[in-house]
mmCIF file of C-alpha atoms in Angstrom:
data_model
loop_
_atom_site.group_PDB
_atom_site.id
_atom_site.type_symbol
_atom_site.label_atom_id
_atom_site.label_comp_id
_atom_site.label_asym_id
_atom_site.label_seq_id
_atom_site.Cartn_x
_atom_site.Cartn_y
_atom_site.Cartn_z
ATOM 1 C CA VAL M 5 -27.243 8.949 46.700
ATOM 2 C CA GLU M 6 -28.771 6.091 48.183
ATOM 3 C CA LEU M 7 -27.798 2.777 46.422
ATOM 4 C CA GLU M 8 -29.464 -0.822 47.790
ATOM 5 C CA LEU M 9 -27.539 -3.578 46.455
ATOM 6 C CA VAL M 10 -29.106 -7.032 46.313
ATOM 7 C CA SER M 11 -27.816 -8.385 49.415
ATOM 8 C CA GLY M 12 -29.542 -5.882 51.300
ATOM 9 C CA ILE M 13 -26.787 -3.280 52.116
ATOM 10 C CA LYS M 14 -27.739 0.125 51.311
ATOM 11 C CA LEU M 15 -24.193 2.248 50.388
ATOM 12 C CA VAL M 16 -25.394 6.158 50.485
ATOM 13 C CA ALA M 17 -22.592 8.710 49.512
ATOM 14 C CA THR M 18 -23.213 12.448 49.389
ATOM 15 C CA THR M 19 -21.321 15.740 48.440
ATOM 16 C CA GLU M 20 -21.575 19.011 49.451
ATOM 17 C CA THR M 21 -19.992 20.793 46.440
ATOM 18 C CA PRO M 22 -20.642 18.474 43.094
ATOM 19 C CA ILE M 23 -18.544 18.666 40.070
ATOM 20 C CA GLY M 24 -18.859 21.872 37.970
ATOM 21 C CA ASP M 25 -20.139 23.656 40.986
ATOM 22 C CA PRO M 26 -18.040 27.045 40.989
ATOM 23 C CA GLN M 27 -16.048 26.024 43.936
ATOM 24 C CA LYS M 28 -14.828 22.728 42.069
ATOM 25 C CA PRO M 29 -14.854 23.728 38.444
ATOM 26 C CA LEU M 30 -14.712 21.174 35.429
ATOM 27 C CA THR M 31 -11.108 21.168 34.321
ATOM 28 C CA PRO M 32 -10.739 21.441 30.070
ATOM 29 C CA GLU M 33 -9.028 17.989 29.883
ATOM 30 C CA PHE M 34 -12.303 16.689 31.546
ATOM 31 C CA LEU M 35 -14.728 18.621 29.100
ATOM 32 C CA GLU M 36 -12.677 17.476 26.433
ATOM 33 C CA ARG M 37 -12.971 13.924 27.505
ATOM 34 C CA LYS M 38 -16.570 14.209 27.640
ATOM 35 C CA PHE M 39 -17.283 15.884 24.454
ATOM 36 C CA ARG M 40 -15.184 13.067 22.937
ATOM 37 C CA SER M 41 -17.086 10.600 24.232
ATOM 38 C CA LEU M 42 -20.453 12.099 22.880
ATOM 39 C CA ALA M 43 -19.347 13.465 20.054
ATOM 40 C CA GLU M 44 -16.861 11.030 18.335
ATOM 41 C CA PRO M 45 -19.802 8.035 17.486
ATOM 42 C CA VAL M 46 -21.807 10.601 15.963
ATOM 43 C CA ILE M 47 -19.428 12.954 14.274
ATOM 44 C CA GLY M 48 -16.109 11.066 13.644
ATOM 45 C CA ASP M 49 -12.874 11.211 15.300
ATOM 46 C CA SER M 50 -11.295 13.965 12.608
ATOM 47 C CA ALA M 51 -14.078 16.391 12.779
ATOM 48 C CA ALA M 52 -14.223 15.949 17.201
ATOM 49 C CA THR M 53 -10.759 17.151 16.874
ATOM 50 C CA GLU M 54 -11.454 19.961 14.512
ATOM 51 C CA VAL M 55 -14.362 21.255 16.322
ATOM 52 C CA VAL M 56 -11.830 20.892 19.834
ATOM 53 C CA ASN M 57 -9.247 23.234 17.802
ATOM 54 C CA LEU M 58 -11.466 25.479 16.495
ATOM 55 C CA VAL M 59 -13.535 26.085 19.822
ATOM 56 C CA GLY M 60 -10.146 26.842 21.214
ATOM 57 C CA GLY M 61 -9.731 29.322 18.940
ATOM 58 C CA LEU M 62 -12.899 30.745 18.897
ATOM 59 C CA GLU M 63 -12.451 34.624 19.427
ATOM 60 C CA CYS M 64 -10.020 34.321 16.554
ATOM 61 C CA LEU M 65 -12.446 33.239 14.105
ATOM 62 C CA HIS M 66 -14.047 35.050 11.756
ATOM 63 C CA GLY M 67 -17.445 32.716 11.709
ATOM 64 C CA ILE M 68 -18.477 29.389 12.854
ATOM 65 C CA ASP M 69 -19.658 28.641 9.592
ATOM 66 C CA ARG M 70 -16.976 25.857 9.151
ATOM 67 C CA LEU M 71 -17.614 24.520 13.031
ATOM 68 C CA LEU M 72 -21.118 24.041 12.365
ATOM 69 C CA GLN M 73 -20.842 21.642 9.368
ATOM 70 C CA LEU M 74 -18.605 19.887 11.624
ATOM 71 C CA LEU M 75 -21.423 19.164 13.796
ATOM 72 C CA VAL M 76 -23.339 17.544 11.471
ATOM 73 C CA PRO M 77 -23.760 13.881 11.789
ATOM 74 C CA THR M 78 -21.520 11.830 9.350
ATOM 75 C CA ALA M 79 -24.117 9.396 8.903
ATOM 76 C CA ALA M 80 -27.271 8.089 10.118
ATOM 77 C CA VAL M 81 -26.656 7.841 13.815
ATOM 78 C CA THR M 82 -28.822 5.532 15.918
ATOM 79 C CA LEU M 83 -28.842 7.310 19.737
ATOM 80 C CA PRO M 84 -30.016 5.551 22.700
ATOM 81 C CA HIS M 85 -33.493 6.066 24.245
ATOM 82 C CA HIS M 86 -33.296 7.727 27.796
#
């Protein structure tokens, strides 16, 4: 990544092994924080917590109906345009 500041100074950084690479995997804590940061504004805190708990025990679920219900936005949500 190269960044040029207003002052004209250039900052350059490189990485040989990005986060998420098999050699540098994401931690469960990082994934949960990222999920919550994106999901809580859309589905709410309690639904996000329940999703985290259900996904943590996914192999024990008899179905995914409840999980899918939780992932529906709670109200009209305005998503940022990219």
